[in-house]
Structures are given as structure tokens and as C-alpha cells.
Backbone as a chain_set.jsonl record, in Angstrom:
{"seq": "XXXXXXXXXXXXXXXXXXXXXXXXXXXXXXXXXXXXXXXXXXXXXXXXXXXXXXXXXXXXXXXXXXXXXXXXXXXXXXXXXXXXXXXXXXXXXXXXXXXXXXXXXXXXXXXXXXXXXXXXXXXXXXXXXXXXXXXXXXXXXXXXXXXXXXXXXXXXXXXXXXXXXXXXXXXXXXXXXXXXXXXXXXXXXXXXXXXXXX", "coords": {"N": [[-25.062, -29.129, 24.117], [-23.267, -29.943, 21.386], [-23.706, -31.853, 19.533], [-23.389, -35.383, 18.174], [-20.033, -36.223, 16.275], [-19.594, -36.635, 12.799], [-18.206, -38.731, 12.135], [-18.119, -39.975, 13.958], [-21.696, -40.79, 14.309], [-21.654, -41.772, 11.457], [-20.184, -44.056, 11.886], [-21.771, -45.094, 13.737], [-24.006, -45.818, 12.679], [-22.485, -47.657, 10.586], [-22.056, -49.844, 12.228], [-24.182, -51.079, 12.816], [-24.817, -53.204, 10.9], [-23.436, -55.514, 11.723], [-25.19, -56.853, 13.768], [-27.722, -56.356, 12.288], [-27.202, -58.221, 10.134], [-27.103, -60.332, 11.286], [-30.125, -60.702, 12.058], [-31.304, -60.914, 9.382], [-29.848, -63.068, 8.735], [-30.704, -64.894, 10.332], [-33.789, -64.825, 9.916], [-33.53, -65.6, 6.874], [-32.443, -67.759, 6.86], [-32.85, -70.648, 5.414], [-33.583, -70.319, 2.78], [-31.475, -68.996, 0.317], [-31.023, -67.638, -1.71], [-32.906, -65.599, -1.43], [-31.668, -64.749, 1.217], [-29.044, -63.294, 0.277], [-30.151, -61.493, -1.352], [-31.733, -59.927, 0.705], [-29.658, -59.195, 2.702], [-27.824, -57.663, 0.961], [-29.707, -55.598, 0.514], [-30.106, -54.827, 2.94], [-27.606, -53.477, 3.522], [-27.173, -51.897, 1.707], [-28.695, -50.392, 2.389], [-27.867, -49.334, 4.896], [-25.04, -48.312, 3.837], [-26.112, -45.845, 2.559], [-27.567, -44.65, 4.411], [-25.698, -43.773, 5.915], [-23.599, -42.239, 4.229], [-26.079, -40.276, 3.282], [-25.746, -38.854, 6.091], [-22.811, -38.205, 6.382], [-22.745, -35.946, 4.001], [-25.02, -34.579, 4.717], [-23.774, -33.337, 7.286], [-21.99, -32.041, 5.716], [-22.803, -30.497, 4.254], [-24.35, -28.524, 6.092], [-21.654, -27.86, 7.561], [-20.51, -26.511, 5.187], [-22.727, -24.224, 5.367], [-22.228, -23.073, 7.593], [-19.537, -21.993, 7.138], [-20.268, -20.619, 5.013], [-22.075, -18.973, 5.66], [-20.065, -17.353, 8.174], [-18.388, -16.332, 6.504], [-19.923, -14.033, 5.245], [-20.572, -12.728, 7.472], [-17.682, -11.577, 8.515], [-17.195, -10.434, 6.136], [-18.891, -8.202, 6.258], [-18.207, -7.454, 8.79], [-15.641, -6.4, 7.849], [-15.818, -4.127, 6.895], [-16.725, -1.687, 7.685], [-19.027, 1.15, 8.385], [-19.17, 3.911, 9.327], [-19.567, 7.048, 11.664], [-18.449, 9.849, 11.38], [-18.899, 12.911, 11.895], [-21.955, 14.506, 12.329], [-23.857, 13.906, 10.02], [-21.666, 13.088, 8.366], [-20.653, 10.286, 6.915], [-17.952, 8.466, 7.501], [-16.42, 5.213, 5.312], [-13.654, 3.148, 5.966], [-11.709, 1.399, 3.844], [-9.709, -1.822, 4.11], [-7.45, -3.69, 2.565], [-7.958, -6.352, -0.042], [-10.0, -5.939, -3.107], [-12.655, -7.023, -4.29], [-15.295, -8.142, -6.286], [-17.554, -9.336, -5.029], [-16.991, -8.407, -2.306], [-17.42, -5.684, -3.021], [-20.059, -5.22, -3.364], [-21.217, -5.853, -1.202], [-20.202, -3.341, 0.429], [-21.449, -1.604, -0.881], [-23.621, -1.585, -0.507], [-23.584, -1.65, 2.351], [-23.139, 0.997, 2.747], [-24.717, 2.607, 1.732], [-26.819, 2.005, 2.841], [-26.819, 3.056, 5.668], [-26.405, 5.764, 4.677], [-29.393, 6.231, 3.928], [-30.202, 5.752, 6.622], [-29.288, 6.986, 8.425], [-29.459, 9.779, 6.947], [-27.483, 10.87, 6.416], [-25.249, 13.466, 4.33], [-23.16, 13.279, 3.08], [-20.61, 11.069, 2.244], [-17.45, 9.506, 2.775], [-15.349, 7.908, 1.246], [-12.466, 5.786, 2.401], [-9.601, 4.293, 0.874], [-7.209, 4.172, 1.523], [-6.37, 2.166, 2.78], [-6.793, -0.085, 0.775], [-4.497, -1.933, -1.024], [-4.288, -2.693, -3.849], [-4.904, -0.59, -7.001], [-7.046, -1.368, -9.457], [-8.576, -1.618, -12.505], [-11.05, -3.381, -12.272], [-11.774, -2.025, -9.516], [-11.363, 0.476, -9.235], [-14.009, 0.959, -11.226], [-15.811, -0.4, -9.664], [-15.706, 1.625, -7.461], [-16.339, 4.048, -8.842], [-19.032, 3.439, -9.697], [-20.075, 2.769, -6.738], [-19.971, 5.411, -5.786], [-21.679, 6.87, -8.027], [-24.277, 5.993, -7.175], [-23.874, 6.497, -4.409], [-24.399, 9.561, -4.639], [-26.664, 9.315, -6.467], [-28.33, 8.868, -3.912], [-28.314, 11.344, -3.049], [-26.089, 12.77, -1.74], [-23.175, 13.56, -0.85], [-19.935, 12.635, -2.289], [-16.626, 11.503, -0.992], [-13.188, 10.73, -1.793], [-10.425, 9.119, -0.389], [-7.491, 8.813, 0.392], [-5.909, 8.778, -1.847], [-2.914, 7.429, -2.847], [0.114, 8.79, -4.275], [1.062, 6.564, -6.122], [-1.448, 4.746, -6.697], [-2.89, 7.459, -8.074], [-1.375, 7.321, -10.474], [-1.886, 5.028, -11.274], [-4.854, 4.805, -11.521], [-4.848, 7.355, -13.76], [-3.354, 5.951, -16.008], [-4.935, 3.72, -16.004], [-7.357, 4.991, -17.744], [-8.925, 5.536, -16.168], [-11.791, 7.462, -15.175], [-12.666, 9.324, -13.228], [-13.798, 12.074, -12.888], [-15.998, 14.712, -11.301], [-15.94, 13.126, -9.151], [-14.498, 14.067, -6.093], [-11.58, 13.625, -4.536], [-8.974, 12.857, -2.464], [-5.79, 13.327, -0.778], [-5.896, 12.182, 1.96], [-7.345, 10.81, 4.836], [-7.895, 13.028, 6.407], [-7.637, 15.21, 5.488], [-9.896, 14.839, 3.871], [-12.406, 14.982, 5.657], [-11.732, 17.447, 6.977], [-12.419, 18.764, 4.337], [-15.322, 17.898, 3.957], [-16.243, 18.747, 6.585], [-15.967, 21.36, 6.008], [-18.056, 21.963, 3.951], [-20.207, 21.33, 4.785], [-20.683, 23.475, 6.528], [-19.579, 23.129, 9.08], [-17.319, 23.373, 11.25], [-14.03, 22.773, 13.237], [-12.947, 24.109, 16.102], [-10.141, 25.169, 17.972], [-9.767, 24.388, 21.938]], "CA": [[-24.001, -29.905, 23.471], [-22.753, -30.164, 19.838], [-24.096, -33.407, 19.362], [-21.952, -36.227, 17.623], [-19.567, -35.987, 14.628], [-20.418, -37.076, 11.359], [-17.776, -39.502, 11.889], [-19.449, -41.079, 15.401], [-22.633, -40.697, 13.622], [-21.418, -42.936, 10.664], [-19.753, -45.091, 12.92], [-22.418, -45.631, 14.573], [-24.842, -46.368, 11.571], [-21.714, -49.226, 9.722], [-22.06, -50.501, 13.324], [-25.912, -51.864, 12.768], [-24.754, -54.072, 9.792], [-23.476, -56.647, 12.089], [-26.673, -57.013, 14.34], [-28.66, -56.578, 11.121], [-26.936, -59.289, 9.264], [-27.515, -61.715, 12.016], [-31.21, -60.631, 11.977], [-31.403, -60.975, 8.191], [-29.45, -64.649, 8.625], [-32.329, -66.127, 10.998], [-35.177, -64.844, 9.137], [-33.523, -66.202, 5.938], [-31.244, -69.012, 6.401], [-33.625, -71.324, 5.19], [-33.074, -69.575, 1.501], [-29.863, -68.685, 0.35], [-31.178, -66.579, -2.853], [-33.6, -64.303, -0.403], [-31.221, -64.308, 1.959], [-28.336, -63.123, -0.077], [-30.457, -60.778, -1.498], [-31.861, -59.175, 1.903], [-28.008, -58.69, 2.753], [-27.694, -56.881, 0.093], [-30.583, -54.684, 0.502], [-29.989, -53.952, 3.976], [-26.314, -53.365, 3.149], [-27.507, -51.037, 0.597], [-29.65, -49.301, 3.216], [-27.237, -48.451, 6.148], [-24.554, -47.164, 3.129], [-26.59, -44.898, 1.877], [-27.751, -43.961, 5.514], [-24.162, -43.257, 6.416], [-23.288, -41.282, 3.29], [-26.278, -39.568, 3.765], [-25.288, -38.49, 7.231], [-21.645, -37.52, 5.836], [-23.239, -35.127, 3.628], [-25.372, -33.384, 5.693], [-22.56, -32.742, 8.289], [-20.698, -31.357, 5.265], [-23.316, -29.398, 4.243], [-24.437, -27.691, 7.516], [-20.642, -27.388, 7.513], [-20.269, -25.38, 4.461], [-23.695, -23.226, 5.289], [-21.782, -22.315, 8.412], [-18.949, -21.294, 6.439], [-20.816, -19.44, 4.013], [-22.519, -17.742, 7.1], [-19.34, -16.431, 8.857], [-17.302, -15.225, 5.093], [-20.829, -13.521, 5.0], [-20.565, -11.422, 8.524], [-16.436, -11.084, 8.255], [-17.29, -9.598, 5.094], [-19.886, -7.335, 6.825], [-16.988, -6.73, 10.022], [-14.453, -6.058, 7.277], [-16.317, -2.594, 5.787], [-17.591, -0.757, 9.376], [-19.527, 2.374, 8.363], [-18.402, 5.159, 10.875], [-20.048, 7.963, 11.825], [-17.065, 10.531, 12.569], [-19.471, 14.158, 12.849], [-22.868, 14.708, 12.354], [-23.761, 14.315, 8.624], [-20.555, 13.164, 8.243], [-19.695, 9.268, 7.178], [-16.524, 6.981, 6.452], [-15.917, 3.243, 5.028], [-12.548, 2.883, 5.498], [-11.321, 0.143, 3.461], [-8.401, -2.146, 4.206], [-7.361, -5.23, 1.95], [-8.131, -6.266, -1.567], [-11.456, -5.764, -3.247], [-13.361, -7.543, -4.92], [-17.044, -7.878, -6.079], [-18.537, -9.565, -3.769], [-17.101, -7.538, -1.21], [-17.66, -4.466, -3.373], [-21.402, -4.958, -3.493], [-21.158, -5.471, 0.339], [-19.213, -2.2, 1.179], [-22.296, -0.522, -1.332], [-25.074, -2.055, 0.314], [-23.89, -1.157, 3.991], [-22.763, 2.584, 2.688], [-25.891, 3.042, 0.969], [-28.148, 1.659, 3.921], [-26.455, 3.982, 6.059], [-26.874, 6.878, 4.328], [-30.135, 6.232, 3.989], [-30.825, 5.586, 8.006], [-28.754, 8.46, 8.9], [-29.511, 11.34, 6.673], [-25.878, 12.132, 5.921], [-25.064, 14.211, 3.484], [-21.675, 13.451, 2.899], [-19.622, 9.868, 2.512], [-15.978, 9.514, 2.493], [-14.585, 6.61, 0.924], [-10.625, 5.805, 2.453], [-8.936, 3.555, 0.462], [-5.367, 4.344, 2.042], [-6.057, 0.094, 3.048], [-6.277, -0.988, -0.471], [-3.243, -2.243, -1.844], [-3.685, -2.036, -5.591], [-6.14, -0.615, -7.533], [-7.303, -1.636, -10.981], [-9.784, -1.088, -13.547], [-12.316, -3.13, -11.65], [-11.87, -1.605, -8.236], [-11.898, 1.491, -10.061], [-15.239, 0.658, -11.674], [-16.631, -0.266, -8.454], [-15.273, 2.845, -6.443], [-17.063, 4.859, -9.51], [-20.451, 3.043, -9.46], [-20.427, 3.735, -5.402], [-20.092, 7.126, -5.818], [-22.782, 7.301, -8.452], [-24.838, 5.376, -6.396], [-24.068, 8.084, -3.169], [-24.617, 11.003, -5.535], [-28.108, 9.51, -6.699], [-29.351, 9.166, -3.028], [-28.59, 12.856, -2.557], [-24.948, 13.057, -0.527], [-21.656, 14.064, -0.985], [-18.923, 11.514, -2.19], [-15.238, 11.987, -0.812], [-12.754, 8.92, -2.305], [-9.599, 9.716, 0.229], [-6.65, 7.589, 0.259], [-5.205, 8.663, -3.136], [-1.92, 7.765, -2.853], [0.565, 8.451, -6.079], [0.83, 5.245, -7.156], [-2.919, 4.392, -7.192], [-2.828, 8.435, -9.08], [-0.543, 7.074, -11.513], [-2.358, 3.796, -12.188], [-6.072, 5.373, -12.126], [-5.108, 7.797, -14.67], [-2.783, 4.9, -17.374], [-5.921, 3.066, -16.601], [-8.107, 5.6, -18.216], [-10.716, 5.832, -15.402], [-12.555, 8.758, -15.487], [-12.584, 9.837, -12.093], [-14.496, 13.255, -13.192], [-17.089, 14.933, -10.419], [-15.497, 12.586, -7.652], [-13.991, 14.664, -5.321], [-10.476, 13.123, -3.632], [-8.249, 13.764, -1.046], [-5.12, 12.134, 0.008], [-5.963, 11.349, 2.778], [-8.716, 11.174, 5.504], [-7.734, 14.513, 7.514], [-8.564, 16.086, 4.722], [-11.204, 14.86, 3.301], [-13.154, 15.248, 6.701], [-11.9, 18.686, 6.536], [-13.357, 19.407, 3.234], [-16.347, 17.153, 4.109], [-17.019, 19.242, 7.508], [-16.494, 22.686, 5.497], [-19.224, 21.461, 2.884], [-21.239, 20.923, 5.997], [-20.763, 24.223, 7.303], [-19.033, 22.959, 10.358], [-15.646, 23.84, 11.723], [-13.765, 22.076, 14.595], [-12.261, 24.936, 17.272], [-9.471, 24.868, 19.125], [-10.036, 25.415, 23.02]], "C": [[-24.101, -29.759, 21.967], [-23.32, -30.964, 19.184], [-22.889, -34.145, 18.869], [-21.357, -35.822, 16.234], [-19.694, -36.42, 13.876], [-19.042, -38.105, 11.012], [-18.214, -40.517, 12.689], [-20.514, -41.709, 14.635], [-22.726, -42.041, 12.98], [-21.184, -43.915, 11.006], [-20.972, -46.208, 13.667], [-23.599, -46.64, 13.554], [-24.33, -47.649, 10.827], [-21.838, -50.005, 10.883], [-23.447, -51.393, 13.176], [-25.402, -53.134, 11.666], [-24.403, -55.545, 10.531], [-25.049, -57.671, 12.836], [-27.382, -57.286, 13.499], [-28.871, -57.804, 10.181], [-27.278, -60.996, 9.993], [-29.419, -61.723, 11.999], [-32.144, -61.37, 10.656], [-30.782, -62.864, 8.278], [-30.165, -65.376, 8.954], [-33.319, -66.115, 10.668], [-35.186, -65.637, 7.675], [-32.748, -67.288, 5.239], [-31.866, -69.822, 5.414], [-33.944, -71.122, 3.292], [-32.344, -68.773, 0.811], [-30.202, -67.376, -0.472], [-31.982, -65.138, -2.412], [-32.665, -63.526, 0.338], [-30.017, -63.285, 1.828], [-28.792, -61.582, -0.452], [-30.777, -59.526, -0.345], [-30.864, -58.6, 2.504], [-27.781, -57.335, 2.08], [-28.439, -55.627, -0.193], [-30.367, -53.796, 1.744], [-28.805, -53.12, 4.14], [-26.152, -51.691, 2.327], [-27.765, -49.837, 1.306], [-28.515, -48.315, 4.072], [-26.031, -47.646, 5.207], [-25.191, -45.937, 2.966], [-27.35, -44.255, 3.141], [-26.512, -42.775, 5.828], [-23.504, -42.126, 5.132], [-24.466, -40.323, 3.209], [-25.98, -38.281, 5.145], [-24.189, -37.58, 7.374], [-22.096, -36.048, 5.343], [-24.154, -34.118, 4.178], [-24.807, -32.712, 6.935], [-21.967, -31.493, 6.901], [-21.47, -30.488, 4.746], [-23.778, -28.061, 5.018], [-23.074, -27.184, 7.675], [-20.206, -26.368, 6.601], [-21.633, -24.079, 4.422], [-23.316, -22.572, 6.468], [-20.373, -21.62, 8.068], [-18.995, -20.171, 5.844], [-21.244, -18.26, 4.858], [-21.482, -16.572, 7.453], [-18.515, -15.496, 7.84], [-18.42, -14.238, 5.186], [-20.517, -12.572, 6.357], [-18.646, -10.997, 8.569], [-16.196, -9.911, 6.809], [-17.881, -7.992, 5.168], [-18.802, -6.276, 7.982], [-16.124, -5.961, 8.791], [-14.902, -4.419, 6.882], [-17.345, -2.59, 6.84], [-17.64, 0.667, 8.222], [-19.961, 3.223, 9.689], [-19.063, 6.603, 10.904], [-18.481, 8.871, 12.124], [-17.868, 12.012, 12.232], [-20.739, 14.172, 12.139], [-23.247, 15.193, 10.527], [-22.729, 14.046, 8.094], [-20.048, 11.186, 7.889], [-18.654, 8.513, 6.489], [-16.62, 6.147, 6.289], [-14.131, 3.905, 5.293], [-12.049, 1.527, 5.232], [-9.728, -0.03, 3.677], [-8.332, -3.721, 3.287], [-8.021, -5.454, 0.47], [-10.062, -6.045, -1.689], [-11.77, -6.219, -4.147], [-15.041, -7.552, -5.738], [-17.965, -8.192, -5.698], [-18.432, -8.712, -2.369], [-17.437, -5.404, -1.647], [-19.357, -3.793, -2.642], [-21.631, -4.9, -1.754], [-20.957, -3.98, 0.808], [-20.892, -1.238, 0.053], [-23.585, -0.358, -0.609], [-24.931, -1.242, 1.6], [-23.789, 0.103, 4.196], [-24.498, 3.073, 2.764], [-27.177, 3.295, 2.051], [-27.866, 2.488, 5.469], [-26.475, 5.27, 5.592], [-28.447, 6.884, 4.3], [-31.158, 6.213, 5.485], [-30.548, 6.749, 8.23], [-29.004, 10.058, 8.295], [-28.241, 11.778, 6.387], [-26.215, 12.272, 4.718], [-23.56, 13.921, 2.715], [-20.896, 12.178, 3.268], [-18.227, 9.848, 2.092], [-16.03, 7.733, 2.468], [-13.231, 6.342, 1.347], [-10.687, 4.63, 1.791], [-7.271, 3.056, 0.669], [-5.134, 2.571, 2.48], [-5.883, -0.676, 1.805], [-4.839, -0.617, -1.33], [-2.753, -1.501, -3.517], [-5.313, -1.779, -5.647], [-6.628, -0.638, -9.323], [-8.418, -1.063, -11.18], [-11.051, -2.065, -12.665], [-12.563, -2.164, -10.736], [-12.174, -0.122, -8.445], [-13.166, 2.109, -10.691], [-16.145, 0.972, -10.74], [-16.585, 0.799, -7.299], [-16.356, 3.738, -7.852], [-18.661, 4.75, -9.416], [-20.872, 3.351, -7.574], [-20.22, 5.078, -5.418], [-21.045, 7.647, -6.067], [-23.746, 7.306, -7.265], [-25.368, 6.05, -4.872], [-25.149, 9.036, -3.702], [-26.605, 10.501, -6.07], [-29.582, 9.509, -5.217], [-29.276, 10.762, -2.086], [-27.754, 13.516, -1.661], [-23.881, 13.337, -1.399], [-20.606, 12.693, -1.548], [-17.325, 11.798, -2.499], [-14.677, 10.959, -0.8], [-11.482, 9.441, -1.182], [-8.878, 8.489, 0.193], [-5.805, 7.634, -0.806], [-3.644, 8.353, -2.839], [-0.953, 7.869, -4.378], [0.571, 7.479, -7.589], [-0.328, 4.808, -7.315], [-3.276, 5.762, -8.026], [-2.907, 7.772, -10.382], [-1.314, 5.846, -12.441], [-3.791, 3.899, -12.524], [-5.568, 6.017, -13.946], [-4.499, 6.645, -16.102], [-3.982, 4.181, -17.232], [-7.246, 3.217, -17.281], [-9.27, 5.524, -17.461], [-10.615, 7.384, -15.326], [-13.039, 9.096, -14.021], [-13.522, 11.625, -11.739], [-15.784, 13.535, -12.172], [-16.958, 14.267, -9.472], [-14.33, 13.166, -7.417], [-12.76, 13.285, -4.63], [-9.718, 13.701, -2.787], [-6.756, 12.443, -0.833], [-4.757, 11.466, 0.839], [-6.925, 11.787, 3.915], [-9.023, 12.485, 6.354], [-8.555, 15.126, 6.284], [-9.667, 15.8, 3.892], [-12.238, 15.195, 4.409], [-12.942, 16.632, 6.672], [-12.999, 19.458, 5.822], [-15.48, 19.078, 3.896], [-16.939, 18.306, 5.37], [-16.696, 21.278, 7.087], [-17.664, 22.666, 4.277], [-20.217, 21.729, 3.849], [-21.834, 22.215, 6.964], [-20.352, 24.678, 8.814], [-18.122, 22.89, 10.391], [-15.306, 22.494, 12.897], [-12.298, 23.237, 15.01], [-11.245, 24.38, 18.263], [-9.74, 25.295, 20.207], [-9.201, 25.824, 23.42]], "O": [[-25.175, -29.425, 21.466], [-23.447, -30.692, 17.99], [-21.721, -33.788, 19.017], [-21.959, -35.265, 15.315], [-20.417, -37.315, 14.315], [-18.762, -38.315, 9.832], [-18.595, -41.635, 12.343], [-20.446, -42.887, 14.287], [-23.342, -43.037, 13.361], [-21.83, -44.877, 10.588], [-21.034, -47.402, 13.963], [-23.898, -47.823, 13.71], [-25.089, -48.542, 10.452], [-21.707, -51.189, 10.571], [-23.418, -52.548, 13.599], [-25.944, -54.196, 11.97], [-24.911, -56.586, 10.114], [-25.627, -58.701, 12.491], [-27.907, -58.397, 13.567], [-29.881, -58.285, 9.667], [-27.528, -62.123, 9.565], [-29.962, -62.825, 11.923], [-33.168, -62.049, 10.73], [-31.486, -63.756, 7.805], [-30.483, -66.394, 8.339], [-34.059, -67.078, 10.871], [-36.19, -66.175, 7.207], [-32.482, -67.641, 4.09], [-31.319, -69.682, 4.32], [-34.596, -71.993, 2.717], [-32.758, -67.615, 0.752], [-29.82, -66.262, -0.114], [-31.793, -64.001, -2.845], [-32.575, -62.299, 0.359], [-29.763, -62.517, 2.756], [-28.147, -60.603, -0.076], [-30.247, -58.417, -0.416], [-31.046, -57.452, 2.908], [-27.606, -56.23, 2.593], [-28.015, -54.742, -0.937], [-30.395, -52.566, 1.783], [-28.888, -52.103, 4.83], [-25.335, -50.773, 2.4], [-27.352, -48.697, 1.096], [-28.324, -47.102, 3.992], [-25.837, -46.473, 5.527], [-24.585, -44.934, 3.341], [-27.83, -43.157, 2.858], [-26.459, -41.548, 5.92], [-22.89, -41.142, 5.545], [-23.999, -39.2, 3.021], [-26.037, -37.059, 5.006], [-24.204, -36.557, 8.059], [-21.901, -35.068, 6.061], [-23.969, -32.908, 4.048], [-25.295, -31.725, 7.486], [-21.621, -30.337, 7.141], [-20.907, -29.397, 4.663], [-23.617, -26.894, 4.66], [-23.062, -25.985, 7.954], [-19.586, -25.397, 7.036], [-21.576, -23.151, 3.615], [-23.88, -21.495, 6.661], [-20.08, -20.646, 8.761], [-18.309, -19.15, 5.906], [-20.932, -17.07, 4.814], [-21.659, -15.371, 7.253], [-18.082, -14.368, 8.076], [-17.859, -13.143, 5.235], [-20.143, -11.447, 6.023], [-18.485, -9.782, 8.687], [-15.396, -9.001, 6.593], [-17.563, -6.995, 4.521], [-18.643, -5.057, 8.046], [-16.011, -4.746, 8.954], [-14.002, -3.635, 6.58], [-18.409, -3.202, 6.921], [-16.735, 1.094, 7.505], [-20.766, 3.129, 10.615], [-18.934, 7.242, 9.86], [-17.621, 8.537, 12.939], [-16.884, 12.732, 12.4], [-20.554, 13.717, 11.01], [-23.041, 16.262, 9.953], [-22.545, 14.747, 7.099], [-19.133, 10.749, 8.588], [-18.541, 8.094, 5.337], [-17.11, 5.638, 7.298], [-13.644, 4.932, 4.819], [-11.946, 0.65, 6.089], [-8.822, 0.798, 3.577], [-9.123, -4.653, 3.44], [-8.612, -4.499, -0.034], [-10.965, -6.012, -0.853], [-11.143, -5.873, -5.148], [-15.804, -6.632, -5.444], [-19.078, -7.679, -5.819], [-19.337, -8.416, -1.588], [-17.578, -4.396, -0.955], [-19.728, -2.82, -1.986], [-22.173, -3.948, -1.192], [-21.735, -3.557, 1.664], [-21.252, -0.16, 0.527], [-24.289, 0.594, -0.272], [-25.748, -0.401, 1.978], [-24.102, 0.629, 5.264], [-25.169, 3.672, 3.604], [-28.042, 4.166, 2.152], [-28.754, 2.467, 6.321], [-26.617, 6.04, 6.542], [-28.813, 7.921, 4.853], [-32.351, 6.505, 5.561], [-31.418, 7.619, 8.263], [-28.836, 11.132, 8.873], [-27.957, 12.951, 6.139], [-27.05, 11.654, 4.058], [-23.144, 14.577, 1.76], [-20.501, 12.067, 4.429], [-17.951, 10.224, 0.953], [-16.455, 6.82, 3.176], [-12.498, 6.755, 0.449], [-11.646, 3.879, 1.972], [-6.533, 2.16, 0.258], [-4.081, 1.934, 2.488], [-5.12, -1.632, 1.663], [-4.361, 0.35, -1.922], [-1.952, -0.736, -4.054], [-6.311, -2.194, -5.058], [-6.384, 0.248, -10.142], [-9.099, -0.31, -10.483], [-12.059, -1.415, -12.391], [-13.49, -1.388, -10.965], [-13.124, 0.428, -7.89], [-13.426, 3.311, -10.739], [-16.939, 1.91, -10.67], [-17.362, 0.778, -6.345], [-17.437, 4.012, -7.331], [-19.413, 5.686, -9.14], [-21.828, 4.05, -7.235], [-20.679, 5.636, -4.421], [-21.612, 8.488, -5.368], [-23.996, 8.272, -6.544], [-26.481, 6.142, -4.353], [-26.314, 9.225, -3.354], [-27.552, 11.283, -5.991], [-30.777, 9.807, -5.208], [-29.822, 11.161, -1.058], [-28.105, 14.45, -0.94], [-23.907, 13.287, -2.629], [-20.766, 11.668, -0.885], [-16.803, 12.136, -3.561], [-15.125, 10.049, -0.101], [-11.663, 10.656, -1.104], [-9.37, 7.374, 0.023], [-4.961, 6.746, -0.922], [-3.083, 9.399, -2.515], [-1.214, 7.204, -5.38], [0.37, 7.464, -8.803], [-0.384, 4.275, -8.423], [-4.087, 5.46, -8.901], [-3.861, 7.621, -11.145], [-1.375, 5.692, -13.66], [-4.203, 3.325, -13.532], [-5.803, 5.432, -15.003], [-5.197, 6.565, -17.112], [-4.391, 3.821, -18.336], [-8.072, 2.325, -17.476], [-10.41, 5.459, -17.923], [-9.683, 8.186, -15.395], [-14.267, 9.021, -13.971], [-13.753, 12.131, -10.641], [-16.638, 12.648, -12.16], [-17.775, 14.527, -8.589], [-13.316, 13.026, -8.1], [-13.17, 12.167, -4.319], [-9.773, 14.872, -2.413], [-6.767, 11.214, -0.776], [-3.898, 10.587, 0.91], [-7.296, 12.959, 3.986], [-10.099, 12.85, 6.826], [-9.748, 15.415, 6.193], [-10.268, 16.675, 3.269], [-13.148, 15.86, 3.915], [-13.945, 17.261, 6.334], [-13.895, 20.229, 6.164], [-16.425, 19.838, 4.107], [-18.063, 18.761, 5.161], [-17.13, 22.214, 7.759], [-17.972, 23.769, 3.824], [-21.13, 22.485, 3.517], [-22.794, 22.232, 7.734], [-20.525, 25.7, 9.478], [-17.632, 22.237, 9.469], [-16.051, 21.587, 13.266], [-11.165, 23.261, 14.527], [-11.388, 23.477, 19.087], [-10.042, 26.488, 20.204], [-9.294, 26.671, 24.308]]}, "num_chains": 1, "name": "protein.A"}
């Protein structure tokens, strides 16, 4: 089971104050200024139980949040084997830099398990692309290129052309393609490997 909700919970905790107060009344009828006080203390207590209680629902709540943006982030940027020595990200949807550093990490740690030689970047999913995304498509490349592979950006379409070059990125020594046929192409004549018709 789930257990209870952090509204039960609470519920259940403002619920003691009556019981309590009668407890607190027979031990201190007999002195109004104790008794008033003891009220007040115990009063004190089960709030600050119950708002405790709140808060750690809502925290556990936002660390299971944080959790799942954390593996959707991970689902969102699949690193694909498509031939031997051979892999893709293909990105779809905006980019950012938290999901940048994601998409570098899981490239990176993949190239590094696998031994490829050779990563294709698609971008044909992202929308727009600016001077960060730009940035961060350049720094993954480096980043390829210093653990000793290939880096193919594919996806160019005109209008991301048009707005790389007015945005003065420097695109220089990264290989593109406009689109993933051919960069796998290129990528599996780099490689030395063909694909035959039977």
C-alpha cells in the first residue's frame, strides 16, 4: 500500500487536540495559568507535528518529481546503435542545458562502452537553434573528437543553415549532413563498410 495522504495524516494528528485538551483540562483544572499554558504548549506541539508531516509529503513529493524529469530526460536522448562502430542521438524538442549536459554524458558514456568510432548527432527534432544550442552542439563534438571518434551533426535543415551562419557559429571541422541517410552513409564509408543490395 501507499500508505495515508498527507492530508489523512494531518487529519489525523489536529484530531488528538481534542482528547489532548481534555487530558491537559483534568491534570490542570485546578490552575488556570498552568493550565492555559499546557494548552498552549500542546497546541503548539500537534501544529507543528502536522506541518511537519505536510512538508515531508511535499518533499518526498518533489524528490519524486525531480526523480522522473531526471529519467524522462534520460528516455528523451536514446543512444542508438544503428551498425557496428556506428552511433546516433537523435534529438527531438527544445534544448536546453540541463538536457544538453544529459544528451553529453549519455553520448560520451556510450562511446566510451562501445568503442565506436563514429557519432552522429540528428537534430532534424530540434525546432530552433540558437547561439546556445549551437554552443552546446559544438562543445559535444569537441568533447567526441577528444575521446577519439568521428562527429556527424545531421539534421541541417536551411533555416537552422541560415541562422547558424547570421549567428556567427563557427561550425569549422564538424562534419554535417542534411539528414540522417546520409550521414550514416558517410559515417559507414569512413568505417570502411558498405551496405549491398541482395
Amino acid at each position: 500500500t501507499q500508505g495515508f495522504s498527507a492530508e489523512q495524516t494531518a487529519n489525523f494528528i489536529f484530531s488528538l487536540k481534542r482528547p489532548l485538551f481534555g487530558v491537559v483540562e483534568r491534570a490542570w483544572q485546578d490552575e488556570p495559568k498552568a493550565y492555559a499554558g499546557e494548552l498552549w504548549a500542546v497546541s503548539e506541539l500537534l501544529d507543528s507535528l502536522g506541518m511537519h508531516t505536510v512538508n515531508t509529503f511535499q518533499h518526498s513529493r518533489e524528490q519524486v518529481i525531480a526523480r522522473q524529469q531526471e529519467e524522462l530526460l534520460e528516455l528523451s536522448t536514446p543512444v542508438v546503435k544503428l551498425w557496428e562502430g556506428v552511433l546516433a542521438l537523435p534529438m527531438i524538442g527544445t534544448l536546453d542545458s540541463a538536457r544538453t549536459q544529459v544528451v553529453m554524458e549519455s553520448l560520451l558514456q556510450r562511446i566510451a562502452e562501445t568503442g565506436a568510432g563514429i557519432a552522429i548527432i540528428d537534430i532534424t527534432g530540434v525546432p530552433t537553434v540558437d547561439t546556445l544550442v549551437a554552443q552546446h552542439l559544438l562543445k559535444t563534438a569537441t568533447a567526441i573528437r577528444l575521446m577519439g571518434a568521428d562527429c556527424i551533426i545531421s539534421g541541417i535543415r536551411p533555416q537552422i543553415a541560415q541562422t547558424i551562419v547570421h549567428l556567427g557559429v563557427d561550425l569549422q571541422g564538424i562534419t554535417t549532413k542534411g539528414n540522417m541517410a546520409d550521414a550514416l552513409a558517410l559515417a559507414l564509408r569512413r568505417s570502411g563498410q558498405s551496405i549491398v543490395r541482395a
